[in-house]
PDB file of C-alpha atoms in Angstrom:
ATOM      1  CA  UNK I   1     109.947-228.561 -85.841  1.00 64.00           C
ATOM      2  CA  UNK I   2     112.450-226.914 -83.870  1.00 91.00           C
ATOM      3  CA  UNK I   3     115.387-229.381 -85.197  1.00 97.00           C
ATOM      4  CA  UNK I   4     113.995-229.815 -88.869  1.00 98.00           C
ATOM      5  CA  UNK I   5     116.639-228.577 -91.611  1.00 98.00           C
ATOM      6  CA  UNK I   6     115.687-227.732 -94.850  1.00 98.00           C
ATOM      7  CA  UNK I   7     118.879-228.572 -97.344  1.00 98.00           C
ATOM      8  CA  UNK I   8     118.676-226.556 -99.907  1.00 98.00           C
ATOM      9  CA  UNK I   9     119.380-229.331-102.540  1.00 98.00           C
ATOM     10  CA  UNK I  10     115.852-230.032-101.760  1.00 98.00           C
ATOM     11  CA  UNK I  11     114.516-227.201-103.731  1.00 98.00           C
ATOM     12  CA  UNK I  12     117.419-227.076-106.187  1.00 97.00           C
ATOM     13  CA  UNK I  13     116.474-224.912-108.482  1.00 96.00           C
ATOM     14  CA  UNK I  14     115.618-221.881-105.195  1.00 97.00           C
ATOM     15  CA  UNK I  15     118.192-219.029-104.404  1.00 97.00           C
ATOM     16  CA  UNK I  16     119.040-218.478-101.426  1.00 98.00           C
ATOM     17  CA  UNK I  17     116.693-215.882-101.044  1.00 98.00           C
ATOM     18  CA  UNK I  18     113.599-218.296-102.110  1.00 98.00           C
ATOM     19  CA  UNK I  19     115.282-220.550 -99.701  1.00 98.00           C
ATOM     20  CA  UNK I  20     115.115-218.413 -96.495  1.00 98.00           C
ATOM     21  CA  UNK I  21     112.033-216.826 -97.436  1.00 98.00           C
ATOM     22  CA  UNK I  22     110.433-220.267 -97.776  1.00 98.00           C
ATOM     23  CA  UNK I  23     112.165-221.822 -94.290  1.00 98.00           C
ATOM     24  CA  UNK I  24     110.650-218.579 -92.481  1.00 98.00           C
ATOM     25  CA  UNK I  25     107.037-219.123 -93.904  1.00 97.00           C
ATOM     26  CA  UNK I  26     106.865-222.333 -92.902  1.00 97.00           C
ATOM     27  CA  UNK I  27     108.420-222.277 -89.398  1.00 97.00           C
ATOM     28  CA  UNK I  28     111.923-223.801 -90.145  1.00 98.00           C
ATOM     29  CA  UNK I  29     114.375-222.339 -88.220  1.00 96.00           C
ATOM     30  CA  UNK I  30     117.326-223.863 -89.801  1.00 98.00           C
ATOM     31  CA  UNK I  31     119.026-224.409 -93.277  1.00 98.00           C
ATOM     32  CA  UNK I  32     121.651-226.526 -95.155  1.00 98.00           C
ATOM     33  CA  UNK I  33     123.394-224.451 -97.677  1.00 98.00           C
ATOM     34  CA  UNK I  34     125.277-225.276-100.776  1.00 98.00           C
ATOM     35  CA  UNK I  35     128.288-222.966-101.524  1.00 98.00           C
ATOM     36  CA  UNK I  36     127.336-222.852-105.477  1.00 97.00           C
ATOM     37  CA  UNK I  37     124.302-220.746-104.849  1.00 98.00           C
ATOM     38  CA  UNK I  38     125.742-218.875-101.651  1.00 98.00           C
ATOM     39  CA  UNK I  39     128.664-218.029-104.131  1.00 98.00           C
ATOM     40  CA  UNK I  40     125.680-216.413-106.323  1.00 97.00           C
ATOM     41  CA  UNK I  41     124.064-214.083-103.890  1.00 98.00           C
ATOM     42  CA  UNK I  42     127.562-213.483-101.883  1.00 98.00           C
ATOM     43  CA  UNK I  43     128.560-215.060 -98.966  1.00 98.00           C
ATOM     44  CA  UNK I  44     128.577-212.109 -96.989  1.00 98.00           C
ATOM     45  CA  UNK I  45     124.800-211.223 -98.172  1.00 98.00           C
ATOM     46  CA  UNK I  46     123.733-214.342 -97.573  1.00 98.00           C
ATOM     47  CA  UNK I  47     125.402-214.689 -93.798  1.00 98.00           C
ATOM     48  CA  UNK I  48     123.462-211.341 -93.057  1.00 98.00           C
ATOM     49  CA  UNK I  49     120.017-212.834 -95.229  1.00 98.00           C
ATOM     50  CA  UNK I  50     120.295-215.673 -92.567  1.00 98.00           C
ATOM     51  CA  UNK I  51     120.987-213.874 -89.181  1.00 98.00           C
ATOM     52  CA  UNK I  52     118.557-211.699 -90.058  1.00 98.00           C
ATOM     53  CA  UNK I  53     115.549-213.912 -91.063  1.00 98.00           C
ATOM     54  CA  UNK I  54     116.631-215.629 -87.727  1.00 97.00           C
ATOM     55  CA  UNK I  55     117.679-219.107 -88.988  1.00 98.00           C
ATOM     56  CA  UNK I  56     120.718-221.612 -87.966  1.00 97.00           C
ATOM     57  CA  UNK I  57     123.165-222.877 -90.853  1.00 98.00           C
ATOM     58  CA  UNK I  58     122.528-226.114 -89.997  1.00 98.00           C
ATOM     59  CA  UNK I  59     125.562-227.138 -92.910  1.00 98.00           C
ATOM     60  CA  UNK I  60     127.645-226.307 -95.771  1.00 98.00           C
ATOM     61  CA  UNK I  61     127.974-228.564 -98.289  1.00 98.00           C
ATOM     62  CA  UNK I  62     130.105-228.790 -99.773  1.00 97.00           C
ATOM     63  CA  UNK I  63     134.122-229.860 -99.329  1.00 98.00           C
ATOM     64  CA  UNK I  64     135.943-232.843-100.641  1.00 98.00           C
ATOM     65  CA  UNK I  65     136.684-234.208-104.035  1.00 98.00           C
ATOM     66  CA  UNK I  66     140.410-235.161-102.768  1.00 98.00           C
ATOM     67  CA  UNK I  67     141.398-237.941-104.368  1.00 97.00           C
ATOM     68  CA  UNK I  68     143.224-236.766-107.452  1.00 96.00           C
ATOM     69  CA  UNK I  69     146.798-237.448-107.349  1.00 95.00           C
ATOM     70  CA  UNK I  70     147.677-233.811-107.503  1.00 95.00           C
ATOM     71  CA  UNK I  71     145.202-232.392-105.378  1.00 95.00           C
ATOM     72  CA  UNK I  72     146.562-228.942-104.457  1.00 97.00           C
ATOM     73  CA  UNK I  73     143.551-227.044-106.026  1.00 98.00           C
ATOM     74  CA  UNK I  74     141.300-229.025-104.019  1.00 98.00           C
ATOM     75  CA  UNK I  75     143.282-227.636-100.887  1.00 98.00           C
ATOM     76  CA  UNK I  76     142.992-224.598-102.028  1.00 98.00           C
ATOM     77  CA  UNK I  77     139.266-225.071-102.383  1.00 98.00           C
ATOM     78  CA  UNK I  78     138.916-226.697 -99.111  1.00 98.00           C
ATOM     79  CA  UNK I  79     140.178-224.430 -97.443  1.00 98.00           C
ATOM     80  CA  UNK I  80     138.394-221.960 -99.028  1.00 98.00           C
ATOM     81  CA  UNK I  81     135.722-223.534 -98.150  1.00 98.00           C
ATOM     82  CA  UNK I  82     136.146-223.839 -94.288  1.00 98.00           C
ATOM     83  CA  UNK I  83     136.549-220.058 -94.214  1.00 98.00           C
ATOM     84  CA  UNK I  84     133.204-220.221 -95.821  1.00 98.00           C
ATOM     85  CA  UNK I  85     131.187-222.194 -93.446  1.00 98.00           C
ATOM     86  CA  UNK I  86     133.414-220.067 -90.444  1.00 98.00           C
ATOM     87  CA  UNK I  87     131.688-216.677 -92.134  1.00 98.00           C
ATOM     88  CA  UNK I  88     128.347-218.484 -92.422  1.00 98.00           C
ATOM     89  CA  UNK I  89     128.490-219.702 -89.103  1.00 98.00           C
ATOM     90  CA  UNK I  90     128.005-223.408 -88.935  1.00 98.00           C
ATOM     91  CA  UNK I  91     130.837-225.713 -87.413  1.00 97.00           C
ATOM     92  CA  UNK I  92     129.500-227.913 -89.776  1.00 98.00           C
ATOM     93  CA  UNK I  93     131.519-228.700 -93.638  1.00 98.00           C
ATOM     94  CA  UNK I  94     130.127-231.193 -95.490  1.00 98.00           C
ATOM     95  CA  UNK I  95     132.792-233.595 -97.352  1.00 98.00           C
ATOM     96  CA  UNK I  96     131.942-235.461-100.139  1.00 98.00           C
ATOM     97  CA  UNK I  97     135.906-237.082-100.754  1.00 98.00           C
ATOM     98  CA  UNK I  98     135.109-237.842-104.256  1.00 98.00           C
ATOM     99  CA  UNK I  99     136.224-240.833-106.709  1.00 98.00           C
ATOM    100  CA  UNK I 100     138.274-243.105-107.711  1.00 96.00           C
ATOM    101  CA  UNK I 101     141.029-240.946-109.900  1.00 83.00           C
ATOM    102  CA  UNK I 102     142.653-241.431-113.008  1.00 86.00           C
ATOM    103  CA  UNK I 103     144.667-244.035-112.047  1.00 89.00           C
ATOM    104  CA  UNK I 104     141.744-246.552-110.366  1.00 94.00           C
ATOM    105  CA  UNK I 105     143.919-246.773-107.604  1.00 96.00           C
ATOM    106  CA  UNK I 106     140.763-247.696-105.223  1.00 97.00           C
ATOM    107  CA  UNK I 107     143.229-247.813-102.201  1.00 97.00           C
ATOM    108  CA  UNK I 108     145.654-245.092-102.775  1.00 97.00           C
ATOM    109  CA  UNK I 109     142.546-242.492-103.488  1.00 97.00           C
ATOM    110  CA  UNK I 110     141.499-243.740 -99.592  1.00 98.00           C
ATOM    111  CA  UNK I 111     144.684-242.843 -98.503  1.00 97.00           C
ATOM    112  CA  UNK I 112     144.941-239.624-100.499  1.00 97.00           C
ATOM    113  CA  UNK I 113     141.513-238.626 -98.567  1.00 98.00           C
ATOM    114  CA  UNK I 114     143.033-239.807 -94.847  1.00 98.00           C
ATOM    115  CA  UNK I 115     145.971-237.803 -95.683  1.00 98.00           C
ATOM    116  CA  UNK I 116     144.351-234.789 -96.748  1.00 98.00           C
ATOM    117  CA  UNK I 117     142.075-234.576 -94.321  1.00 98.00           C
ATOM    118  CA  UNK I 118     144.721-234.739 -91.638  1.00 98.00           C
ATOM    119  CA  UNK I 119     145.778-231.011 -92.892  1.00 98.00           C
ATOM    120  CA  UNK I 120     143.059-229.684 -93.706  1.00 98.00           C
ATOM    121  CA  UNK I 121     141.659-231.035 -90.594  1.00 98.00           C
ATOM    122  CA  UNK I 122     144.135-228.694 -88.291  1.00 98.00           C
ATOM    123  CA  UNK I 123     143.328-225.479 -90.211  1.00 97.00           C
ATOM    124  CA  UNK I 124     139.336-226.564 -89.403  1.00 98.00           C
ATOM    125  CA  UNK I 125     139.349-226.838 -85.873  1.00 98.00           C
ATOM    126  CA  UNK I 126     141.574-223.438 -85.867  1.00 98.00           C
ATOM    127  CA  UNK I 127     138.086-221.917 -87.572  1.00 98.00           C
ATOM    128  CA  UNK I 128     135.763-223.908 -85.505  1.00 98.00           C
ATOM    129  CA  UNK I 129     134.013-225.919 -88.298  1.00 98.00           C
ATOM    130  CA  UNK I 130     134.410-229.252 -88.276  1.00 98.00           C
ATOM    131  CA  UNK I 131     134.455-231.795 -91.201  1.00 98.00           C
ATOM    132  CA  UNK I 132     131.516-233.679 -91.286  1.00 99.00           C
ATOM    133  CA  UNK I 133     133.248-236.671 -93.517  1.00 99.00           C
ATOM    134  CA  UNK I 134     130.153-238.378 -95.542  1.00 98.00           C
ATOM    135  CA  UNK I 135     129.872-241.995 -96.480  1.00 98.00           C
ATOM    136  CA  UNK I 136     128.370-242.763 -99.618  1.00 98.00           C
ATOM    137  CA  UNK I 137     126.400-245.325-101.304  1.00 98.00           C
ATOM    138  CA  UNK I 138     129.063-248.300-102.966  1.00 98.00           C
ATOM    139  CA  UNK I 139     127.577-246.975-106.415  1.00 97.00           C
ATOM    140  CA  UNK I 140     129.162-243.257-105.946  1.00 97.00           C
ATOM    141  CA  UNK I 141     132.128-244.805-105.451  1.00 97.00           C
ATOM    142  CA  UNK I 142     133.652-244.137-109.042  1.00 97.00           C
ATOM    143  CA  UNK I 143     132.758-240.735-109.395  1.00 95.00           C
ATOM    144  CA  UNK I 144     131.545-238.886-105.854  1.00 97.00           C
ATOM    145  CA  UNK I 145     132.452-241.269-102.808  1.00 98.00           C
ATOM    146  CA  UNK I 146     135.494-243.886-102.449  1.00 98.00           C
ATOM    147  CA  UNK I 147     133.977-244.097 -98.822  1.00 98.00           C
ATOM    148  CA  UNK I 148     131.412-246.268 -98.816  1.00 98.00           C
ATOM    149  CA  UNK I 149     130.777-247.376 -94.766  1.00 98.00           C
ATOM    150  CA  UNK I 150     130.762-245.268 -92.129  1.00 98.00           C
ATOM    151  CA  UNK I 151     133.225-246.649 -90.479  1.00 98.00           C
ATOM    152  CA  UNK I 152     135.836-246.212 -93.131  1.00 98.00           C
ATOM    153  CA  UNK I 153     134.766-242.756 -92.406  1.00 98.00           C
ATOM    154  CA  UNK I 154     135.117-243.252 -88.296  1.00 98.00           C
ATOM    155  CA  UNK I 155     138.632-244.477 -89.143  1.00 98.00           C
ATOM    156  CA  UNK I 156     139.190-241.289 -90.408  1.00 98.00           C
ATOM    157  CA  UNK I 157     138.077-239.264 -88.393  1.00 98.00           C
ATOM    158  CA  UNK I 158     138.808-240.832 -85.199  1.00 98.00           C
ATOM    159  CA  UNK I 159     142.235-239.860 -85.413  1.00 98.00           C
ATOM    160  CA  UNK I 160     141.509-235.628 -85.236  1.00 98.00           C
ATOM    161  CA  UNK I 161     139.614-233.431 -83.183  1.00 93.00           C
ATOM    162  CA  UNK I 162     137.795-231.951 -86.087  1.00 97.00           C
ATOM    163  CA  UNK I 163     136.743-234.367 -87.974  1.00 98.00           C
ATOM    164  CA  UNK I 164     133.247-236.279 -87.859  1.00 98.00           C
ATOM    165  CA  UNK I 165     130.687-238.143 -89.360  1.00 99.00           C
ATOM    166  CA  UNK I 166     127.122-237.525 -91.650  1.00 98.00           C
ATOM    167  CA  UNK I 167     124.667-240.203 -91.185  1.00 98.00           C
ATOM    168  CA  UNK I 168     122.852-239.743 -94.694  1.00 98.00           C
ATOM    169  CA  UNK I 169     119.872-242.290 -94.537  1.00 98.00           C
ATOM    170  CA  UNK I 170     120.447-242.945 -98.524  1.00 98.00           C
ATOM    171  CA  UNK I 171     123.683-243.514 -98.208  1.00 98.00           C
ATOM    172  CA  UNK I 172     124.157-246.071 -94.582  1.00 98.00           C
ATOM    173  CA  UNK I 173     120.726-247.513 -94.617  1.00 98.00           C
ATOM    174  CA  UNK I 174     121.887-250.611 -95.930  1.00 98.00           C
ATOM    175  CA  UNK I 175     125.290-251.170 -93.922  1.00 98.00           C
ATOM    176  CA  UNK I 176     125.190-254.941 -92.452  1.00 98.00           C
ATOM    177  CA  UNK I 177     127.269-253.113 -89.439  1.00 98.00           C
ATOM    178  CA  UNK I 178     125.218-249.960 -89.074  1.00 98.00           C
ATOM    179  CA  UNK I 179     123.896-250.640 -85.957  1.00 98.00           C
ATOM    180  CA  UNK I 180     127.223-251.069 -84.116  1.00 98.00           C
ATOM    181  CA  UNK I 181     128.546-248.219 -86.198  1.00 98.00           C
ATOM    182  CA  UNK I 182     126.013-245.703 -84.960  1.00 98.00           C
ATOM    183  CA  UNK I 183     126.899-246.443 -81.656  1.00 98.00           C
ATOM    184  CA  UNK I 184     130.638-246.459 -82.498  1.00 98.00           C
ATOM    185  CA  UNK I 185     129.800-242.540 -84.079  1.00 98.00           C
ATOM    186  CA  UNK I 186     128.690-241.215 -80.823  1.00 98.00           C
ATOM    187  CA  UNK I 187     129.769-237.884 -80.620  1.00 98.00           C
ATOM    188  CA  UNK I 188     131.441-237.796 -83.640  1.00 98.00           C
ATOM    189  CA  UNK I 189     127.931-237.453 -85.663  1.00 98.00           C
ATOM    190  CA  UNK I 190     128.189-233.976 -86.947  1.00 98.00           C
ATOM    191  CA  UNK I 191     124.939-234.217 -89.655  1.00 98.00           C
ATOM    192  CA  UNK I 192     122.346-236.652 -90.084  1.00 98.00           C
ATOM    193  CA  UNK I 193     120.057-236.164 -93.195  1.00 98.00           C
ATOM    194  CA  UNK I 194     117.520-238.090 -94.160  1.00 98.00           C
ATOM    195  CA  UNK I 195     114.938-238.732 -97.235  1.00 98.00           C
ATOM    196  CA  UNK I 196     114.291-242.432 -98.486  1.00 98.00           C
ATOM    197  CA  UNK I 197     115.491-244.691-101.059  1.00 98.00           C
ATOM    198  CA  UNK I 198     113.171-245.276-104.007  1.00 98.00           C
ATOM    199  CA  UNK I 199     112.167-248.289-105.994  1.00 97.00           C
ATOM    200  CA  UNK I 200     112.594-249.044-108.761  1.00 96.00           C
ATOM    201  CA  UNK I 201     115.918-246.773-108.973  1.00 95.00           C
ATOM    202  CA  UNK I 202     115.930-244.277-112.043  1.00 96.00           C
ATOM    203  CA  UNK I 203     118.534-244.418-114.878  1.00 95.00           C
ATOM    204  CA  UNK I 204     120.550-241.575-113.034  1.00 96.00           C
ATOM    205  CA  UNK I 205     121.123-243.109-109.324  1.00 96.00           C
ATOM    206  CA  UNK I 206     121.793-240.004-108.212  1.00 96.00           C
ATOM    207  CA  UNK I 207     118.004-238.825-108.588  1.00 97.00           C
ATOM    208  CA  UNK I 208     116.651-241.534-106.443  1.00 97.00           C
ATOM    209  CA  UNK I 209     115.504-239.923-103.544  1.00 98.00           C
ATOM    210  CA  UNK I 210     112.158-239.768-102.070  1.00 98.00           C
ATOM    211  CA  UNK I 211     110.215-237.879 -99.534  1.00 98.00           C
ATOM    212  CA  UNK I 212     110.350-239.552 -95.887  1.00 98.00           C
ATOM    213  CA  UNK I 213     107.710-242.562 -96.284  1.00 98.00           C
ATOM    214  CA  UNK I 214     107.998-242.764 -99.685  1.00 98.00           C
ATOM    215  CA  UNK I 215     110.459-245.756 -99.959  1.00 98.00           C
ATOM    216  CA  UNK I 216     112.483-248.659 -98.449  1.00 98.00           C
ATOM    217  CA  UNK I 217     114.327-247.225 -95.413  1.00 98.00           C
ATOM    218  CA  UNK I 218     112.966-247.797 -91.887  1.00 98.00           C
ATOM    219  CA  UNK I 219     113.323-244.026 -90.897  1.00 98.00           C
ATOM    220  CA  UNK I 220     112.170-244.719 -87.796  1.00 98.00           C
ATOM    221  CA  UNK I 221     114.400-246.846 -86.632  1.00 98.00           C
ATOM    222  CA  UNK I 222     117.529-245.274 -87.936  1.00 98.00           C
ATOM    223  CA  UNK I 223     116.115-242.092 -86.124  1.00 98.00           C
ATOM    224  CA  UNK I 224     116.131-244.094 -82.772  1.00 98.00           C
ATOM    225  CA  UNK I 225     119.366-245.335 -83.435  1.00 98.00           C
ATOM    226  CA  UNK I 226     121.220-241.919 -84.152  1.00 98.00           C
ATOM    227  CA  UNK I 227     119.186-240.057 -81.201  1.00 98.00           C
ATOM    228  CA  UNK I 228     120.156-242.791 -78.677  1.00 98.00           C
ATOM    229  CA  UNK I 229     123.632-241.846 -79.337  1.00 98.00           C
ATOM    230  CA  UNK I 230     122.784-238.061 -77.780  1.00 98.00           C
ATOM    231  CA  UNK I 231     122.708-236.209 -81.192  1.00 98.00           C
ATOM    232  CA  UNK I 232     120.945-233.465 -80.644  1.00 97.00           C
ATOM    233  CA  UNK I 233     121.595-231.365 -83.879  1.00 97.00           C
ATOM    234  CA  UNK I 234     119.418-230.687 -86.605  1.00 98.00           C
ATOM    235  CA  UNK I 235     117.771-232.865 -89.115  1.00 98.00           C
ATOM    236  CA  UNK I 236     118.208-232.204 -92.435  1.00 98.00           C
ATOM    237  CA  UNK I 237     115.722-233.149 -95.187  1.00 98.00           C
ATOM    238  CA  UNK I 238     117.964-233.237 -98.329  1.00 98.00           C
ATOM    239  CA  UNK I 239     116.264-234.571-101.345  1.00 98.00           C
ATOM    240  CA  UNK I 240     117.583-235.346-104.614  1.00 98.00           C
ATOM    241  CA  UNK I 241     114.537-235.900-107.193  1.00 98.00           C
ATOM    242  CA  UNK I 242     114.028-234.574-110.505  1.00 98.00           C
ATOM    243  CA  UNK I 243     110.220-234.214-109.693  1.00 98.00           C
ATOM    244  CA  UNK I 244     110.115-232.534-106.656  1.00 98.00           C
ATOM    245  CA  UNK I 245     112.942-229.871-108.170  1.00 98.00           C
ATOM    246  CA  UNK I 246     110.442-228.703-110.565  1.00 98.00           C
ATOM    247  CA  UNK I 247     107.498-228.728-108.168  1.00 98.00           C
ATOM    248  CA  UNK I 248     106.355-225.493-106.524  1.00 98.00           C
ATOM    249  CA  UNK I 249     108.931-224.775-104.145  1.00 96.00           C
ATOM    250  CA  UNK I 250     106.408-223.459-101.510  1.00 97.00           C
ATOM    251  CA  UNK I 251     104.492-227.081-101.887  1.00 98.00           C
ATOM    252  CA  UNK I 252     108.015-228.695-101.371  1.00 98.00           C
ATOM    253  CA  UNK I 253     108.815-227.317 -98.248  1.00 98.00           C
ATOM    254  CA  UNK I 254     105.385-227.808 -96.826  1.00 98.00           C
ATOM    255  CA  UNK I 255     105.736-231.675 -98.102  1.00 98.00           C
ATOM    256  CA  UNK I 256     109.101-231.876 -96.204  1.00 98.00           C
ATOM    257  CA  UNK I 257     107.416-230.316 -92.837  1.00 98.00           C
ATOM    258  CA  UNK I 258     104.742-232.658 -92.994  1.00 98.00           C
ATOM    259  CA  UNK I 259     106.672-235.833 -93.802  1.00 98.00           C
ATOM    260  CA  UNK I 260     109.423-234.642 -90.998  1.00 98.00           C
ATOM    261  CA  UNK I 261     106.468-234.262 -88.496  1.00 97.00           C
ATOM    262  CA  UNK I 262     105.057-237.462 -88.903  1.00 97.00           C
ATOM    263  CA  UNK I 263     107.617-239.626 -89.884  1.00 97.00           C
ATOM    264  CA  UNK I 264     111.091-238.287 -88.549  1.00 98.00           C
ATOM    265  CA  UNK I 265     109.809-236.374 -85.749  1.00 97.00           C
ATOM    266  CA  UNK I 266     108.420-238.648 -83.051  1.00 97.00           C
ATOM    267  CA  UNK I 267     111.669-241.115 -83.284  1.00 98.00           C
ATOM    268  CA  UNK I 268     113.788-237.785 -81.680  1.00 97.00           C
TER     269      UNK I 268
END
């Protein structure tokens, strides 16, 4: 399980030190971090809690939410936030570019993400953390994602150094252009995540993630596409379910080894 990530969305309701504690039980040697809870124990507590229990920052998540029209305290954020993943050491910022705004301007909140990402992109490759822009689902678009393919996202970042890709399996699985996508990614795939899409989809969307296995994506495949491309970073289980956030966390993360070994695992 040398490449399996355990995100700590996963086991929402975890501090950071539940979250370590449980990654170093069970064998996991790295861990995606939300800056929320690493705001709670301190970042610089929590970048000595991880060096010293040994683990990888496989992530921060996360940046983003740039689409209002005046979106100077979201630079302000962002870069706070790049100075965040630089002290946790990951190269790796997570950016969710957020909604349509006020004005439903669908296009001009694109272009309001390509343009601030092209500063804020120059101040991340200063710190060495690149920003790992995700795709989302069409049905985020309103309120979390006015990306919705990842290769409105490769448009993006094509154009900086910096800048790259997640491949969330929730959120891509059912691109009609994925597979030539992928392959278009290459390098440029900073994260891939996975968990599975679940059927019939709860009342809140957001909620309707499932264990590897449990649902409607062809993991395997997806895996085969994204490792033929040379990614060789971690794997990050990131899991967004009302049930398995008030589950034991300890069961969780054994659930989430066992699912990665037998599911995600042998398509490395």
């Amino acid at each position: 399980m040398a490449r399996l990530s355990l995100n700590q969305a996963t086991i929402k309701r975890a501090t950071v030190v539940e979250a370590v504690e449980g990654c170093v039980r069970h064998g996991i040697s790295s861990i995606g971090l939300w800056r929320e809870p690493v705001a709670d124990h301190g970042l610089e507590r929590t970048a000595k809690l991880v060096a010293d229990a040994g683990l990888r920052v496989s992530s921060l998540c996360r940046g983003g939410f740039l689409t209002a029209v005046d979106n100077r305290a979201a630079m302000d954020d962002n870069r706070r936030a790049i100075e965040e993943a630089a002290a946790l050491r990951t190269d790796t910022l997570v950016m969710v570019v957020g909604g349509v705004a006020g004005d439903k301007d669908l296009v001009g909140a694109r272009q309001r993400v390509a343009d601030a990402i092209a500063e804020l992109s120059v101040e991340a490759k200063s710190a060495g953390v690149t920003l790992a822009l995700e795709p989302m689902h069409p049905v985020f678009c309103a309120d979390r994602g006015v990306l919705s393919t990842l290769s409105q996202a490769l448009d993006i970042a094509e154009k900086h150094d910096s800048v790259g890709v997640v491949v969330d399996a929730l959120h891509v699985w059912w691109d009609p252009d994925l597979d030539a996508q992928i392959v278009r990614a290459g390098e440029r795939i900073a994260s891939y995540q996975v968990c599975d899409w679940l059927t019939p989809v709860p009342a809140d969307v957001l909620l309707g993630r499932g264990y590897p296995g449990d649902g409607d994506i062809d993991l395997d495949r997806l895996t085969r596409q994204v490792a033929a491309t040379g990614y060789a970073g971690d794997v990050e289980v990131e899991i967004f379910n009302a049930d398995i956030w008030a589950a034991d966390f300890d069961e969780v993360i054994a659930e989430v080894s066992r699912r990665y070994h037998s599911i995600v695992e042998p398509a490395l």
